[in-house]
CSV table of C-alpha atoms and ligand atoms in Angstrom, one decimal:
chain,number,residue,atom,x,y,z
A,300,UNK,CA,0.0,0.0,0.0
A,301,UNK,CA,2.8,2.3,0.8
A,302,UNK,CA,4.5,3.6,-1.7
A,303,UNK,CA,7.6,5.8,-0.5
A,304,UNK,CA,9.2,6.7,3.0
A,305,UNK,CA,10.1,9.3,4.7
A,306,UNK,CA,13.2,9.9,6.5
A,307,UNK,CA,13.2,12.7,9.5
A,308,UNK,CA,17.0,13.7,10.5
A,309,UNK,CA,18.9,16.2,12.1
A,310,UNK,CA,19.7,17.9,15.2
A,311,UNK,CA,18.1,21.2,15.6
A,312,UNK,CA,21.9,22.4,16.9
A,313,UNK,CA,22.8,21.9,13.5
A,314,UNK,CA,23.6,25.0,11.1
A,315,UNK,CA,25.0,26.1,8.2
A,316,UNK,CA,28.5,23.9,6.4
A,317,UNK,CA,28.5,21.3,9.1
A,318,UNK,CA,24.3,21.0,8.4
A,319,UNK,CA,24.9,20.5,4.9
A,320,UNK,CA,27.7,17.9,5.6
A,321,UNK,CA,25.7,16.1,8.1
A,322,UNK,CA,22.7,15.8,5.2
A,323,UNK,CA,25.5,14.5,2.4
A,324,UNK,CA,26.9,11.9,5.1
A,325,UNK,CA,23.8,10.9,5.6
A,326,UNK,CA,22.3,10.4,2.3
A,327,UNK,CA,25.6,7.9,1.5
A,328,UNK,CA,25.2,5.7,4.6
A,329,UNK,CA,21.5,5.6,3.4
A,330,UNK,CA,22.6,4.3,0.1
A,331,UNK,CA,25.0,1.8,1.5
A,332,UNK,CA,22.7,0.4,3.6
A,333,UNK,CA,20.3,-0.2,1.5
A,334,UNK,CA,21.6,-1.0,-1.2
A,335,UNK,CA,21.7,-5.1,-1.1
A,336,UNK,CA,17.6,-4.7,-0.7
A,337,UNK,CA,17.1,-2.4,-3.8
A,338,UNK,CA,18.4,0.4,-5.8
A,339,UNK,CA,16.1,3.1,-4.8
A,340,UNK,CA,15.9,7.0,-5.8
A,341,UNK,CA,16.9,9.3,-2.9
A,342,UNK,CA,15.9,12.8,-3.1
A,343,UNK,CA,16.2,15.6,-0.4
A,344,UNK,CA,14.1,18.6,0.0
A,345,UNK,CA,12.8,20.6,2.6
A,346,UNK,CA,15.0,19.6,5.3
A,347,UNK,CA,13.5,16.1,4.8
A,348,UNK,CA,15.1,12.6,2.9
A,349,UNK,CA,12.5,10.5,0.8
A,350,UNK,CA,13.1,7.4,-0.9
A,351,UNK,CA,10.9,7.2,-3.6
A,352,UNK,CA,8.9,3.8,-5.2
A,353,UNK,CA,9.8,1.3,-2.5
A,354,UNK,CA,6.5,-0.2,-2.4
A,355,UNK,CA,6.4,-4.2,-1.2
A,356,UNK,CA,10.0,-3.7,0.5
A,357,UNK,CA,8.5,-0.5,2.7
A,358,UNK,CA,8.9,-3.3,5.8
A,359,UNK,CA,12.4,-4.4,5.4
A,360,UNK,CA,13.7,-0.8,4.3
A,361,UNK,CA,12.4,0.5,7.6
A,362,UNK,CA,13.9,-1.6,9.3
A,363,UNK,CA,17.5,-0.7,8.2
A,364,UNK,CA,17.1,2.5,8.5
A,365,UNK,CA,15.8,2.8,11.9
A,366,UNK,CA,19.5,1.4,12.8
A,367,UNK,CA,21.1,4.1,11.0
A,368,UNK,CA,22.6,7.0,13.4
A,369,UNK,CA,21.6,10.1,12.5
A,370,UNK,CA,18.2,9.0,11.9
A,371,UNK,CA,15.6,10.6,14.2
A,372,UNK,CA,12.2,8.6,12.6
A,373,UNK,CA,10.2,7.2,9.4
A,374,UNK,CA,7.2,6.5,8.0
A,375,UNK,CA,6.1,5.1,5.3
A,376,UNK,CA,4.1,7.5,3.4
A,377,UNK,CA,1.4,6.5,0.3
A,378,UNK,CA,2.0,9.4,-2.3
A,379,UNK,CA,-1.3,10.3,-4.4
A,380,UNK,CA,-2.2,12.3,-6.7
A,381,UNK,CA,-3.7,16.6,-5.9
A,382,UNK,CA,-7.2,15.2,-6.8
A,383,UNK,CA,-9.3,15.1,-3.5
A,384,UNK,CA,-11.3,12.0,-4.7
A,385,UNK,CA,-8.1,10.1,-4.5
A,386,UNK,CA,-6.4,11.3,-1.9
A,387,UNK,CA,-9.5,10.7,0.4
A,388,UNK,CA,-9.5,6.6,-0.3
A,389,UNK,CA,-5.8,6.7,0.2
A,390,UNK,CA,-6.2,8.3,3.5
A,391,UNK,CA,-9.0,6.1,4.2
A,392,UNK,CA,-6.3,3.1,3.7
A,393,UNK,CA,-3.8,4.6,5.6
A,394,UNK,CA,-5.8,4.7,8.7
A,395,UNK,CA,-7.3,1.5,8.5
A,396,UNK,CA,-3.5,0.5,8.4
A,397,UNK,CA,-3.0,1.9,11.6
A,398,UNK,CA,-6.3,1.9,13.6
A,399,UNK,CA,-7.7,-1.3,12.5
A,400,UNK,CA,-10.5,-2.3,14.9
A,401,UNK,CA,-12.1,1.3,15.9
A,402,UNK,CA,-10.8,4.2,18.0
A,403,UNK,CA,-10.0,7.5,18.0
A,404,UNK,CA,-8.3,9.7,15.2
A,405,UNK,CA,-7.8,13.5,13.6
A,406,UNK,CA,-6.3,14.4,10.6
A,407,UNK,CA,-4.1,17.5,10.0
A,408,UNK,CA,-3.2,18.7,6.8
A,409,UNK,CA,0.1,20.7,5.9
A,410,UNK,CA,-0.1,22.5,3.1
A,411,UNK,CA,3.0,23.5,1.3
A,412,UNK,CA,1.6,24.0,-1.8
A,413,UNK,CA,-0.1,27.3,-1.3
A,414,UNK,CA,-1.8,27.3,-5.3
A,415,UNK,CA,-3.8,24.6,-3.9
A,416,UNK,CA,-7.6,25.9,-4.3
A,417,UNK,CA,-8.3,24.3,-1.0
A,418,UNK,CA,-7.1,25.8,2.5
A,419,UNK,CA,-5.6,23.1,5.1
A,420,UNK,CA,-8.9,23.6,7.5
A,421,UNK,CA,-11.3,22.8,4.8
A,422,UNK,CA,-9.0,19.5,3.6
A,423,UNK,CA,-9.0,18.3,7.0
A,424,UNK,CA,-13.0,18.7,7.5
A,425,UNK,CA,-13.8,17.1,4.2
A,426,UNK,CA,-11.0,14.1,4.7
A,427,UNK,CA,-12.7,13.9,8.2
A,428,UNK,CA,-15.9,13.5,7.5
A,429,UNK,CA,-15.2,11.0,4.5
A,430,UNK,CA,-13.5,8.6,6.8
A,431,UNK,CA,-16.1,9.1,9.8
A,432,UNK,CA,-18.7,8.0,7.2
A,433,UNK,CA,-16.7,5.1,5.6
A,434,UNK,CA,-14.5,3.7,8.2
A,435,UNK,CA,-16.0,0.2,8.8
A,436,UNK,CA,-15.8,0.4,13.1
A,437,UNK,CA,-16.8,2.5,15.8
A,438,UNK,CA,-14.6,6.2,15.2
A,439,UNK,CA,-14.6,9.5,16.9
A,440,UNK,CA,-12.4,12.4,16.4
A,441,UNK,CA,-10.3,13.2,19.4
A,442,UNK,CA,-8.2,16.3,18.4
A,443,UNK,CA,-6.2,15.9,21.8
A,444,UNK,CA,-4.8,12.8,22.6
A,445,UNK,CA,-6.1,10.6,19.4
A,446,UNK,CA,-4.9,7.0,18.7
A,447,UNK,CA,-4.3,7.7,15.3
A,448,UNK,CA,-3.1,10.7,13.4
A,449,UNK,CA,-3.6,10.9,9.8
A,450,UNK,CA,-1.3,13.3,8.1
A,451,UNK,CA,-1.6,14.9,4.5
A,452,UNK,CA,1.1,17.1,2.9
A,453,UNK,CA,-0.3,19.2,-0.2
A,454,UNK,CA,2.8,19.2,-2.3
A,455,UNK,CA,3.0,21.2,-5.7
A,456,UNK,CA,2.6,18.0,-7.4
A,457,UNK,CA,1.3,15.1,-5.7
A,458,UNK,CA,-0.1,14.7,-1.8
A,459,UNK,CA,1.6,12.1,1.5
A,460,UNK,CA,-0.7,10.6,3.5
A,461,UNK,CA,0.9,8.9,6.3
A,462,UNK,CA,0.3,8.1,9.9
A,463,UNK,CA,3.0,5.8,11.6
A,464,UNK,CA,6.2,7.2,13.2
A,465,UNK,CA,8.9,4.6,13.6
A,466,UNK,CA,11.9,6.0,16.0
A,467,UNK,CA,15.5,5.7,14.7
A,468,UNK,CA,18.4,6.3,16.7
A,469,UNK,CA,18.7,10.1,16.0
A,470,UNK,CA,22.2,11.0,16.9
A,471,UNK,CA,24.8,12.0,14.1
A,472,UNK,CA,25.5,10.4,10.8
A,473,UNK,CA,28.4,7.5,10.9
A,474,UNK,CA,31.7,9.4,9.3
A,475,UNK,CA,30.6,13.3,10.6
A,476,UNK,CA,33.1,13.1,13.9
A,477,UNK,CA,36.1,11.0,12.3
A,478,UNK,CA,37.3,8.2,13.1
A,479,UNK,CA,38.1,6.1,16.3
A,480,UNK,CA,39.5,2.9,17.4
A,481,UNK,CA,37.2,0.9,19.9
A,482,UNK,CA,38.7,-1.4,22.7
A,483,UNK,CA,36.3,-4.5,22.4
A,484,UNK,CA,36.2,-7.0,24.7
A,485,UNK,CA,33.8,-9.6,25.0
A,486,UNK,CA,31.7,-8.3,27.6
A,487,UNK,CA,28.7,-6.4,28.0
A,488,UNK,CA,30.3,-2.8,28.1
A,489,UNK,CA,32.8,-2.1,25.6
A,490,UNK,CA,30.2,-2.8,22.0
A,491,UNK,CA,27.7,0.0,24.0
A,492,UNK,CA,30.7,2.1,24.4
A,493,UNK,CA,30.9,1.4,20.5
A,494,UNK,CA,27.4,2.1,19.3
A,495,UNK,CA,27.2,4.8,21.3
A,496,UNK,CA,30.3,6.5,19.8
A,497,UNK,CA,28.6,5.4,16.5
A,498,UNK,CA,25.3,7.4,17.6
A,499,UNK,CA,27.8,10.3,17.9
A,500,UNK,CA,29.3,10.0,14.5
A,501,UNK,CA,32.4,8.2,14.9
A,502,UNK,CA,33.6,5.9,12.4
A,503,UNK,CA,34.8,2.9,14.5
A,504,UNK,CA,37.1,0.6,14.0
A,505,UNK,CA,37.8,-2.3,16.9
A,506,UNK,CA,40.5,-3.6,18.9
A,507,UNK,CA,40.5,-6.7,20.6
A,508,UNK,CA,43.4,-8.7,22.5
A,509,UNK,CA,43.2,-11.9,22.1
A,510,UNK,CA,45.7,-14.3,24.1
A,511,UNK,CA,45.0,-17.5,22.7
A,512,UNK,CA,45.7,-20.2,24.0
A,513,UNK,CA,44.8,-18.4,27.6
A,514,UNK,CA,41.6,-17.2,25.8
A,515,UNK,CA,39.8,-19.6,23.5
A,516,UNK,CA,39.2,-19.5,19.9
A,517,UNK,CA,35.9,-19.1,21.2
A,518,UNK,CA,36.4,-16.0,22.9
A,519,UNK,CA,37.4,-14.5,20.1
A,520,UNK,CA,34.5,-15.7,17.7
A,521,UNK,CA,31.9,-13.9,20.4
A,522,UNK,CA,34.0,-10.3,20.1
A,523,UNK,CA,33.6,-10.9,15.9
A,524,UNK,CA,30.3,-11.9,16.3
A,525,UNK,CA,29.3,-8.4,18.4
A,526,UNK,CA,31.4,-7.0,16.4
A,527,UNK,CA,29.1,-8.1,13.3
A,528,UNK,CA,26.2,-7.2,15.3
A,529,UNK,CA,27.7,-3.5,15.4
A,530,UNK,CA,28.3,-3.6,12.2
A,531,UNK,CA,24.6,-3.9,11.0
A,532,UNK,CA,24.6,-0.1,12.2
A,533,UNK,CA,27.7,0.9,10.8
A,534,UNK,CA,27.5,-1.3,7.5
A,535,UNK,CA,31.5,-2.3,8.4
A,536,UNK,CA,33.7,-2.7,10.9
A,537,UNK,CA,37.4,-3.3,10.8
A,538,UNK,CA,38.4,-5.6,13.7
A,539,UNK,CA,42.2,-5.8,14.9
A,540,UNK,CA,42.8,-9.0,16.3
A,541,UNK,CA,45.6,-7.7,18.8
A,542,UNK,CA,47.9,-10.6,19.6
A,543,UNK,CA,48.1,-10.0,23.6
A,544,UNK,CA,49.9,-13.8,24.3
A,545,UNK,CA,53.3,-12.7,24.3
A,546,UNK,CA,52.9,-9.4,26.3
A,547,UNK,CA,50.6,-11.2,29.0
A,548,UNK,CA,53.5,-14.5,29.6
A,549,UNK,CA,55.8,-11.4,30.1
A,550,UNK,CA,54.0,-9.4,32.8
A,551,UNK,CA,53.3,-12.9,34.5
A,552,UNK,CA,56.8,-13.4,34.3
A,553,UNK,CA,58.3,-10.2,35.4
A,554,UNK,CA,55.9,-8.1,37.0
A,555,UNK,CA,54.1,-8.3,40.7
A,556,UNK,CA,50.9,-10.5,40.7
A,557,UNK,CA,49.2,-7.1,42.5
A,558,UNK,CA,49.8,-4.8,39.5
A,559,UNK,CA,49.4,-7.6,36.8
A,560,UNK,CA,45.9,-6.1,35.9
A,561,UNK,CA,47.5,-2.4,36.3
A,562,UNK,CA,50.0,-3.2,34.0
A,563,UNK,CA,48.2,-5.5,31.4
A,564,UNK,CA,46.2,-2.6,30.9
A,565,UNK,CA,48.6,-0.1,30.3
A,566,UNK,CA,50.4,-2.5,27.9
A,567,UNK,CA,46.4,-2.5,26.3
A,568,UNK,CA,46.6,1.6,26.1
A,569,UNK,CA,50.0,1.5,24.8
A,570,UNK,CA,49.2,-1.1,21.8
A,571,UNK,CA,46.1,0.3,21.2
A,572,UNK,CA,47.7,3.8,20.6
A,573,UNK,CA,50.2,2.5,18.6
A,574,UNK,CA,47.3,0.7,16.0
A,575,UNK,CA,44.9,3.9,16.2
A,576,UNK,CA,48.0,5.9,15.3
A,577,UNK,CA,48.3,2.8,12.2
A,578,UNK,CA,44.6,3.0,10.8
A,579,UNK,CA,44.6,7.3,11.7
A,580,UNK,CA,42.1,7.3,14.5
A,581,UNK,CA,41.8,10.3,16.5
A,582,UNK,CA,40.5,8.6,19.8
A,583,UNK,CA,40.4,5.4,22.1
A,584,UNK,CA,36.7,4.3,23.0
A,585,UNK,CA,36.2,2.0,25.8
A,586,UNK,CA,33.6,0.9,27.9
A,587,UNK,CA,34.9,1.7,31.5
A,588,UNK,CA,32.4,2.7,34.3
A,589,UNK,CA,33.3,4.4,37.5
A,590,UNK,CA,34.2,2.0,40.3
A,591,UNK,CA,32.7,-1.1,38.4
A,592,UNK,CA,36.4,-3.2,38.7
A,593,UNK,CA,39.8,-2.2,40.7
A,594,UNK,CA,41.0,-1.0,36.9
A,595,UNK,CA,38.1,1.3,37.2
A,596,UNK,CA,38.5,3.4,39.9
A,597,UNK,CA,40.0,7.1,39.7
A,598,UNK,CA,43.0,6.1,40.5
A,599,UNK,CA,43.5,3.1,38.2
A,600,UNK,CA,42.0,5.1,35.4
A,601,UNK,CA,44.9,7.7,36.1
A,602,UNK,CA,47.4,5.4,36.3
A,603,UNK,CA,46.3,3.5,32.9
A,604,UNK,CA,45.7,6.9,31.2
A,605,UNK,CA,48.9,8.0,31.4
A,606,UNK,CA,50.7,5.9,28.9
A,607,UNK,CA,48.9,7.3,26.3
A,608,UNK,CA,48.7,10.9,24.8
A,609,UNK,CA,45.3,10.7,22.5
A,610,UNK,CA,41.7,11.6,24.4
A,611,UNK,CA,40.4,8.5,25.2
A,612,UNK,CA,36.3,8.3,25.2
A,613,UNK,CA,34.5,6.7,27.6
A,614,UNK,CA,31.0,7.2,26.8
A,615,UNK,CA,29.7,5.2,29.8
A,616,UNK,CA,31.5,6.1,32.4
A,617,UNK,CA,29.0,7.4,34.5
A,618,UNK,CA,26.4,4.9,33.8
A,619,UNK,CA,25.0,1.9,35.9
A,620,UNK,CA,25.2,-1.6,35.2
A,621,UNK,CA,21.5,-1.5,35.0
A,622,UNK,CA,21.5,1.8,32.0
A,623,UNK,CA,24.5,-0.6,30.3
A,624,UNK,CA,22.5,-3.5,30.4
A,625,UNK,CA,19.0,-1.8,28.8
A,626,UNK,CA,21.0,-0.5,25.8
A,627,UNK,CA,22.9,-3.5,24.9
A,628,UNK,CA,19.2,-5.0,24.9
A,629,UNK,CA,18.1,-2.7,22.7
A,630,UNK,CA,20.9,-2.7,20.4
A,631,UNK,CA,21.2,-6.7,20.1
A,632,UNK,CA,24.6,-7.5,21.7
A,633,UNK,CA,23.3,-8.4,25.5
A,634,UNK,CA,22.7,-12.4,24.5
A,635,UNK,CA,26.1,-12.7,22.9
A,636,UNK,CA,28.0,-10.5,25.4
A,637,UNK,CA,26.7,-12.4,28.3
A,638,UNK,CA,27.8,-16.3,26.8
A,639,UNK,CA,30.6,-17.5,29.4
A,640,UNK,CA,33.7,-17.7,27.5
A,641,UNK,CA,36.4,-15.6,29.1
A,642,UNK,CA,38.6,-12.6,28.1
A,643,UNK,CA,42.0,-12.1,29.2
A,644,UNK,CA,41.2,-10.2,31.8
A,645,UNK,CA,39.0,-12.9,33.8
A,646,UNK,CA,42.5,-15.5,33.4
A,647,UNK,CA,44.9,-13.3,34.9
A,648,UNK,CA,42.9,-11.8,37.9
A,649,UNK,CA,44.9,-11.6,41.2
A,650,UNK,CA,44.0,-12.2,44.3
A,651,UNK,CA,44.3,-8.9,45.3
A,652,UNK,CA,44.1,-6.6,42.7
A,653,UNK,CA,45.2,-3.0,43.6
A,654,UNK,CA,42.5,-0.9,44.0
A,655,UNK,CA,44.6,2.4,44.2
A,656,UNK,CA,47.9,2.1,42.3
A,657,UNK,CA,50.6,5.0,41.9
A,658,UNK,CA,51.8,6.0,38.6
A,659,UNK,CA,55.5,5.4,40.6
A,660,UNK,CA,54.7,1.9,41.8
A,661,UNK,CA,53.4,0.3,38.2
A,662,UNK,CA,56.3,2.3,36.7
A,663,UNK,CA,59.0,0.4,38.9
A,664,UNK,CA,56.7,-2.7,38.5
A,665,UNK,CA,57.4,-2.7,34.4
A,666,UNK,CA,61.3,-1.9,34.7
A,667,UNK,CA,61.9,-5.7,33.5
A,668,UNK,CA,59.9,-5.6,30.4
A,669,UNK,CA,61.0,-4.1,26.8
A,670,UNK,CA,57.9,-2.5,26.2
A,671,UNK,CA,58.6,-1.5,22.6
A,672,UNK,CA,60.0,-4.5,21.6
A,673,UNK,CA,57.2,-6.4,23.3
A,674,UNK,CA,54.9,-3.7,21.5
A,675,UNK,CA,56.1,-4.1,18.0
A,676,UNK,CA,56.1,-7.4,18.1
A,677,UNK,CA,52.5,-7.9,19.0
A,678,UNK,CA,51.5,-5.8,16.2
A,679,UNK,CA,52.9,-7.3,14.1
A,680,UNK,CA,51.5,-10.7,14.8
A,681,UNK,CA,48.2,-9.1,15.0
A,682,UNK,CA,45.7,-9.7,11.8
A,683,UNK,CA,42.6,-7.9,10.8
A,684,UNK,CA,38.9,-9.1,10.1
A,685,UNK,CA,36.9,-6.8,8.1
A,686,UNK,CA,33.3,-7.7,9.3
A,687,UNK,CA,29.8,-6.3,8.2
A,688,UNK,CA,26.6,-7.5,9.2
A,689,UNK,CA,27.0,-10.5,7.2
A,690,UNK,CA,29.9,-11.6,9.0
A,691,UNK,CA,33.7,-11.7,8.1
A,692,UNK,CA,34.5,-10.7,4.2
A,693,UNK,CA,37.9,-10.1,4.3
A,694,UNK,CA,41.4,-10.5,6.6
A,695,UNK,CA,44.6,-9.5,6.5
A,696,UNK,CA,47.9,-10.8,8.0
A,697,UNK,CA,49.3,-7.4,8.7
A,698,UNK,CA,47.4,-4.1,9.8
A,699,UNK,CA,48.7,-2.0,6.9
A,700,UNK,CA,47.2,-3.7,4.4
A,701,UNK,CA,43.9,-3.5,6.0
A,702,UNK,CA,43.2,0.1,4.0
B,150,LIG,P1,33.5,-5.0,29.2
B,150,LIG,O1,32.1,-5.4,29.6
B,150,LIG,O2,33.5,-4.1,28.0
B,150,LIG,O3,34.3,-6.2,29.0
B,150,LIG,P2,34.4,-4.8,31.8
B,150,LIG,O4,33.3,-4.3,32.8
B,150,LIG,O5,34.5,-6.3,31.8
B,150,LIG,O6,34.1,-4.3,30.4
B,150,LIG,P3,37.2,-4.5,32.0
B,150,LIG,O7,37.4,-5.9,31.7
B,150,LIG,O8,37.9,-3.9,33.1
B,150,LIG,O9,35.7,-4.1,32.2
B,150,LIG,O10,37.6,-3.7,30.7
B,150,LIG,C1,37.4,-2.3,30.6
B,150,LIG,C2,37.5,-1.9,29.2
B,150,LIG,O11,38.7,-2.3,28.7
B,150,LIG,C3,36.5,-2.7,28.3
B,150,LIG,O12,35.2,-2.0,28.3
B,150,LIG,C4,37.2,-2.6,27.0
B,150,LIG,O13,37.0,-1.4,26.4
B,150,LIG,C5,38.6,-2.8,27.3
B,150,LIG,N1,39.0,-4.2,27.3
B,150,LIG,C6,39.1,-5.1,28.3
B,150,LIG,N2,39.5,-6.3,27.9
B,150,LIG,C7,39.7,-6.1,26.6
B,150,LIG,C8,40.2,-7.0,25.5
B,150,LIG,N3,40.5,-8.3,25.7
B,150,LIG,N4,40.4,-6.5,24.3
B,150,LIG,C9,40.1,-5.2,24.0
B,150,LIG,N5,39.6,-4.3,24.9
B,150,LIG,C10,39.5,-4.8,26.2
B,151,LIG,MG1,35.6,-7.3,30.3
């Protein structure tokens, strides 16, 4: 019945160049997402993106585009002709659509097309009475609080009727913030640290260290498959495999057990800065929370932070387990994230972790280690997957060639 969708963007913030770029970024990620369900014609006008003929696919296009950041809602829309006989029976469809068994309604009428011999009043009084007389169940008008809204937009050459709203994620556009370089671990936290970077425009690309055989091949199929689960937001994701083994046997071997998870995380923030620097990302993303683990307090986050020199986001840092856990629903990734295989930070956990370690003491603890050697050569025996929501379609031996 629907014949064409319309796409609502844009935060009101947004003005001028970086408005215009935000409605260009946009309209690509459309067309990439879409693209393996149809080749359909995109136009924008009015501060509003339609996609024009989709017709029997209305369903399955909506449904890829509510995932896309940037957008704020859609709804399929039937376009008619300016002749009020037709118009009427479309609008007539459209709310049995949406109000099927009785209820309340109004209609308001936009109209932009100001040649139109009808004012907006008089379209609204004759498309309400022609559905109060031929809707087939009880209807009333409510013009406060109505179950259905039918709306009609007199355009210079053809008329919307539409009534459903579907929420997307609103946000920013994928690619208007640059790019950054996502610590992914298995667990719950670190892919809604990514989609929420996402949501904020950030191209993301994902680390994860993997210390096989102290983490299971397992472990690291659940990080590619959240990863391909983020992807079906982004369209692709590149995903470092970081080859941690090596770096963790030394730590084990040289370091105190107290500072093991102090240090093994530093080593992270180190290697991490040295790939983001590799694949030009401007940022670290994790998915730390205040107090939620000893790396997590204040002091550990201090003491980690300071081995690296590029901002590092943490976009839920003063969120509960409880907010963490309701997004990751939302988003897909809770069922995965929450199977039991481990990550290398659940092998190596001390006894007694410290809670409150000084820059000084972890420091002295890493004297025995050659971080740069250690460094390059984990990078060097790390691969890449590139992964969309299909799963993996290509990998690379080397991070350079990953481009
Ligand atoms: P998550 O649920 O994201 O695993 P967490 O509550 O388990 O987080 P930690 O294990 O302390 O917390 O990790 C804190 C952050 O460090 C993670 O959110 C993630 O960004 C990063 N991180 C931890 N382990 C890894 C790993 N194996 N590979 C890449 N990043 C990791
Ligand atoms: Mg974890």
């Amino acid at each position: 019945m629907y014949s064409d969708i319309l796409v609502r963007y844009g935060e009101i913030s947004l003005k001028g160049k970086n408005r215009k770029l935000f409605e260009k970024i946009l309209m690509q990620n459309i067309k990439l997402r879409i693209r393996d369900i149809g080749r359909f014609t995109i136009e924008r006008t009015f501060g509003r993106i339609y996609l024009r003929k989709v017709n029997e696919l209305t369903d399955k296009v909506i449904q890829r585009l509510t995932m896309i950041p940037g957008v704020v809602s859609v709804s399929p829309v039937v376009r008619a002709g300016l002749d009020l006989d037709e118009f009427k029976e479309c609008a007539l469809n459209v709310l049995l659509d949406a109000l099927p068994n009785g209820g309340t309604f109004k209609v308001e009428t936009k109209r932009a097309n100001k040649q139109y011999p009808l004012k907006s009043p008089e379209v609204t009084r004759i498309l309400g009475g022609h559905l109060l007389t031929n809707y087939p169940h009880e209807l009333t008008v409510d013009v406060h609080n109505p179950d259905v809204i039918v709306y009609i937009e007199i355009r210079e050459h053809d008329v919307y009727i539409y009534s459903k709203v579907v929420a997307g994620p609103g946000g920013l556009p994928i690619g208007a913030s640059g790019r950054g370089l996502l610590l992914i671990s298995g667990g719950i936290d670190s892919p809604v640290a990514g989609w929420m970077g996402m949501k904020r425009g950030v191209t993301i690309d994902a680390l994860h260290f993997h210390s096989f055989p102290f983490t299971s091949e397992r472990s690291k199929e659940k990080v590619i498959e959240l990863t391909r689960i983020l992807a079906q937001y982004s369209g692709r994701i590149r995903l470092v495999i970081g080859h941690f083994t090596d770096i963790q046997k030394a730590i084990g071997l040289h370091c105190p057990e107290k500072l093991h998870i102090t240090i093994m995380r530093r080593m992270m923030f180190r290697m991490a800065t040295k790939v983001a620097d590799m694949l030009n990302a401007k940022v670290l993303l994790t998915g730390e929370s205040i107090g939620q683990v000893a790396s997590q307090t204040l002091e550990s986050m201090e003491v980690i932070n300071a081995v690296t020199n590029i901002p590092v986001l943490r976009p839920l840092i003063t969120a509960d387990k409880t907010e963490i856990i309701d997004i990751a629903r939302k988003i897909g990734t809770f069922e995965t994230s929450i199977l039991p295989y481990e990550d290398c930070c659940t092998v190596f956990v001390p006894e007694a972790p410290a809670t409150k370690p000084k820059i000084k003491d972890a420091e002295a603890a890493e004297v025995n280690l050659d971080i740069d050697q250690l460094i390059e050569d984990a990078i060097n025996k790390s691969e890449v997957l590139i992964v969309t929501s299909d799963g993996i379609v290509a990998e690379f031996d080397r991070i350079g060639d990953s481009e």
